[in-house]
C-alpha atoms as a printed R data frame, in Angstrom:
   type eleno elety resid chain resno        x      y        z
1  ATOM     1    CA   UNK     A     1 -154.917 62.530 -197.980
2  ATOM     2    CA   UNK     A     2 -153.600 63.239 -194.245
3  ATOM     3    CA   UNK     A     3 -155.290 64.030 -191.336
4  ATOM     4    CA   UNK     A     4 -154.136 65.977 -188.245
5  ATOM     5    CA   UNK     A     5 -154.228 63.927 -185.165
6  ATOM     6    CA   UNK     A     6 -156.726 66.306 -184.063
7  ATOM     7    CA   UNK     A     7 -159.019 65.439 -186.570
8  ATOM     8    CA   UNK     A     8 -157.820 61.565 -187.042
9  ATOM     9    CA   UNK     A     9 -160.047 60.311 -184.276
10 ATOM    10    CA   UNK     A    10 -159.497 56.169 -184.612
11 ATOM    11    CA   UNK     A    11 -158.043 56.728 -188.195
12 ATOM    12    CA   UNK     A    12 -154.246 57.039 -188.945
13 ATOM    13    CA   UNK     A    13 -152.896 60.623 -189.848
14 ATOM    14    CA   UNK     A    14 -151.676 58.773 -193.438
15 ATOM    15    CA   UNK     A    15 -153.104 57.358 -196.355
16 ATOM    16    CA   UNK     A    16 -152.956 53.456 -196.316
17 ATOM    17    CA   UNK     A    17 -149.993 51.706 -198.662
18 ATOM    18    CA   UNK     A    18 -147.310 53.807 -200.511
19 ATOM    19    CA   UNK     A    19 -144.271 55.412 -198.537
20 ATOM    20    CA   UNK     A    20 -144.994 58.021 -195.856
21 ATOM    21    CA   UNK     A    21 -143.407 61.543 -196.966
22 ATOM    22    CA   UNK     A    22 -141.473 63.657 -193.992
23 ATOM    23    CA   UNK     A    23 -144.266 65.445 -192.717
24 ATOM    24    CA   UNK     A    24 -146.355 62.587 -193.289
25 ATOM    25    CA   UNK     A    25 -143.912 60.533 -191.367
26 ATOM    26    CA   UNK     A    26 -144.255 62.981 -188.360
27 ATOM    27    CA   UNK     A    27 -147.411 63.152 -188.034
28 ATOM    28    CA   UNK     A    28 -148.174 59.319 -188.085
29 ATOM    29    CA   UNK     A    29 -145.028 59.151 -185.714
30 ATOM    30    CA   UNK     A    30 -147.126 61.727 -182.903
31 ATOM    31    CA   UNK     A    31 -150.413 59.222 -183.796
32 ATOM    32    CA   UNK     A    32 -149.048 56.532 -182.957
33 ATOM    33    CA   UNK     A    33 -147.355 57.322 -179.541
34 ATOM    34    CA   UNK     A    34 -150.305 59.459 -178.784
35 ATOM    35    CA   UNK     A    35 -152.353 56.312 -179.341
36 ATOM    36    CA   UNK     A    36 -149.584 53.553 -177.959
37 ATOM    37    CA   UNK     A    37 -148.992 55.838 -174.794
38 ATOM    38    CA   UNK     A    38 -153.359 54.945 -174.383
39 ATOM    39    CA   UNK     A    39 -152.962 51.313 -174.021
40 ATOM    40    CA   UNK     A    40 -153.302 50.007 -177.992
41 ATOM    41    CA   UNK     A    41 -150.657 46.962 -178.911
42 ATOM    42    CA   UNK     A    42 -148.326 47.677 -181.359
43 ATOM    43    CA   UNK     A    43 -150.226 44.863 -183.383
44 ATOM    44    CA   UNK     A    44 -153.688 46.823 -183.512
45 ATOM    45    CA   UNK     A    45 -151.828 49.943 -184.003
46 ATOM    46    CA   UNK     A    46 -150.457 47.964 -187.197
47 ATOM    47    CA   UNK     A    47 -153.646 47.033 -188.282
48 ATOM    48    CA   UNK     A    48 -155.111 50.490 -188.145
49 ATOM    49    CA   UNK     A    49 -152.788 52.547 -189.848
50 ATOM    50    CA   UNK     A    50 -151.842 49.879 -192.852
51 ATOM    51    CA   UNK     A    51 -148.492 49.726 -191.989
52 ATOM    52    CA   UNK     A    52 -146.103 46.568 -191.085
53 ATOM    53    CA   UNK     A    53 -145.246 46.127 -187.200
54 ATOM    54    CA   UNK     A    54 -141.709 47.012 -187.806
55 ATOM    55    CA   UNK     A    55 -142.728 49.953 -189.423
56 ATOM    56    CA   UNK     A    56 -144.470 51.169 -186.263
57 ATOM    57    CA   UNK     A    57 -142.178 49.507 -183.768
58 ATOM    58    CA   UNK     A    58 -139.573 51.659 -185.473
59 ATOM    59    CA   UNK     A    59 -141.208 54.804 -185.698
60 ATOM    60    CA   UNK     A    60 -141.514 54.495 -182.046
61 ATOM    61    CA   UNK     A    61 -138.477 53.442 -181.107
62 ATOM    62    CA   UNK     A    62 -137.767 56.766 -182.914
63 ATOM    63    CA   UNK     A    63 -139.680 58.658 -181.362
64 ATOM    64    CA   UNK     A    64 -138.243 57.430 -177.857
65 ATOM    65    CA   UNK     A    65 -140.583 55.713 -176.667
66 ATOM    66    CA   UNK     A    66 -139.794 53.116 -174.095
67 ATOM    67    CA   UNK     A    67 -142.110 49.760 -175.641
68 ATOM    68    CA   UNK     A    68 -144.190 47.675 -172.970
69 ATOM    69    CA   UNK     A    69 -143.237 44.198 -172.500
70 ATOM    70    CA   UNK     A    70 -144.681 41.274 -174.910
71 ATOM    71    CA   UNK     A    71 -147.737 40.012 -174.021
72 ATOM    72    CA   UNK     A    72 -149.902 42.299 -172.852
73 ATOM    73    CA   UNK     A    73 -151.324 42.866 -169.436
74 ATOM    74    CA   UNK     A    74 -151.761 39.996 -167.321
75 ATOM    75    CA   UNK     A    75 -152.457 38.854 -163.420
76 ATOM    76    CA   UNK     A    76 -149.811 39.250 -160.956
77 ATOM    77    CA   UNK     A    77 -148.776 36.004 -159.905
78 ATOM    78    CA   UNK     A    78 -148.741 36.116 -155.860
């Protein structure tokens, strides 16, 4: 069953496994940049919603988002 991202909290707007419908599609597309544009890797963001990494590095490459460098954050080297 789906969730608004309103109501989704940590928890993905779609059911885990089977093929996202259209409107399902949307709204995991708005959770995940919502949730991506707060700091969480593309890997966690994986691991929460069920979904392969390409899946979500593609449905937010869709939704224009600009993706973060590898790695994560690190020290400035000076």
């Amino acid at each position: 069953m789906s969730q608004t991202v309103a109501n989704a909290g940590s928890k993905a707007p779609t059911s885990k496994g089977g093929r996202a419908q259209h409107a399902d599609r949307a709204a995991l597309a708005r959770y995940l940049v919502e949730r991506y544009a707060a700091g969480v890797s593309l890997m966690r963001l994986s691991e929460d919603t069920g979904r392969s990494f390409g899946h979500v590095r593609r449905l937010l490459l869709d939704a224009g988002v600009t993706l973060r460098p590898r790695g994560g954050s690190r020290p400035r080297r000076t």
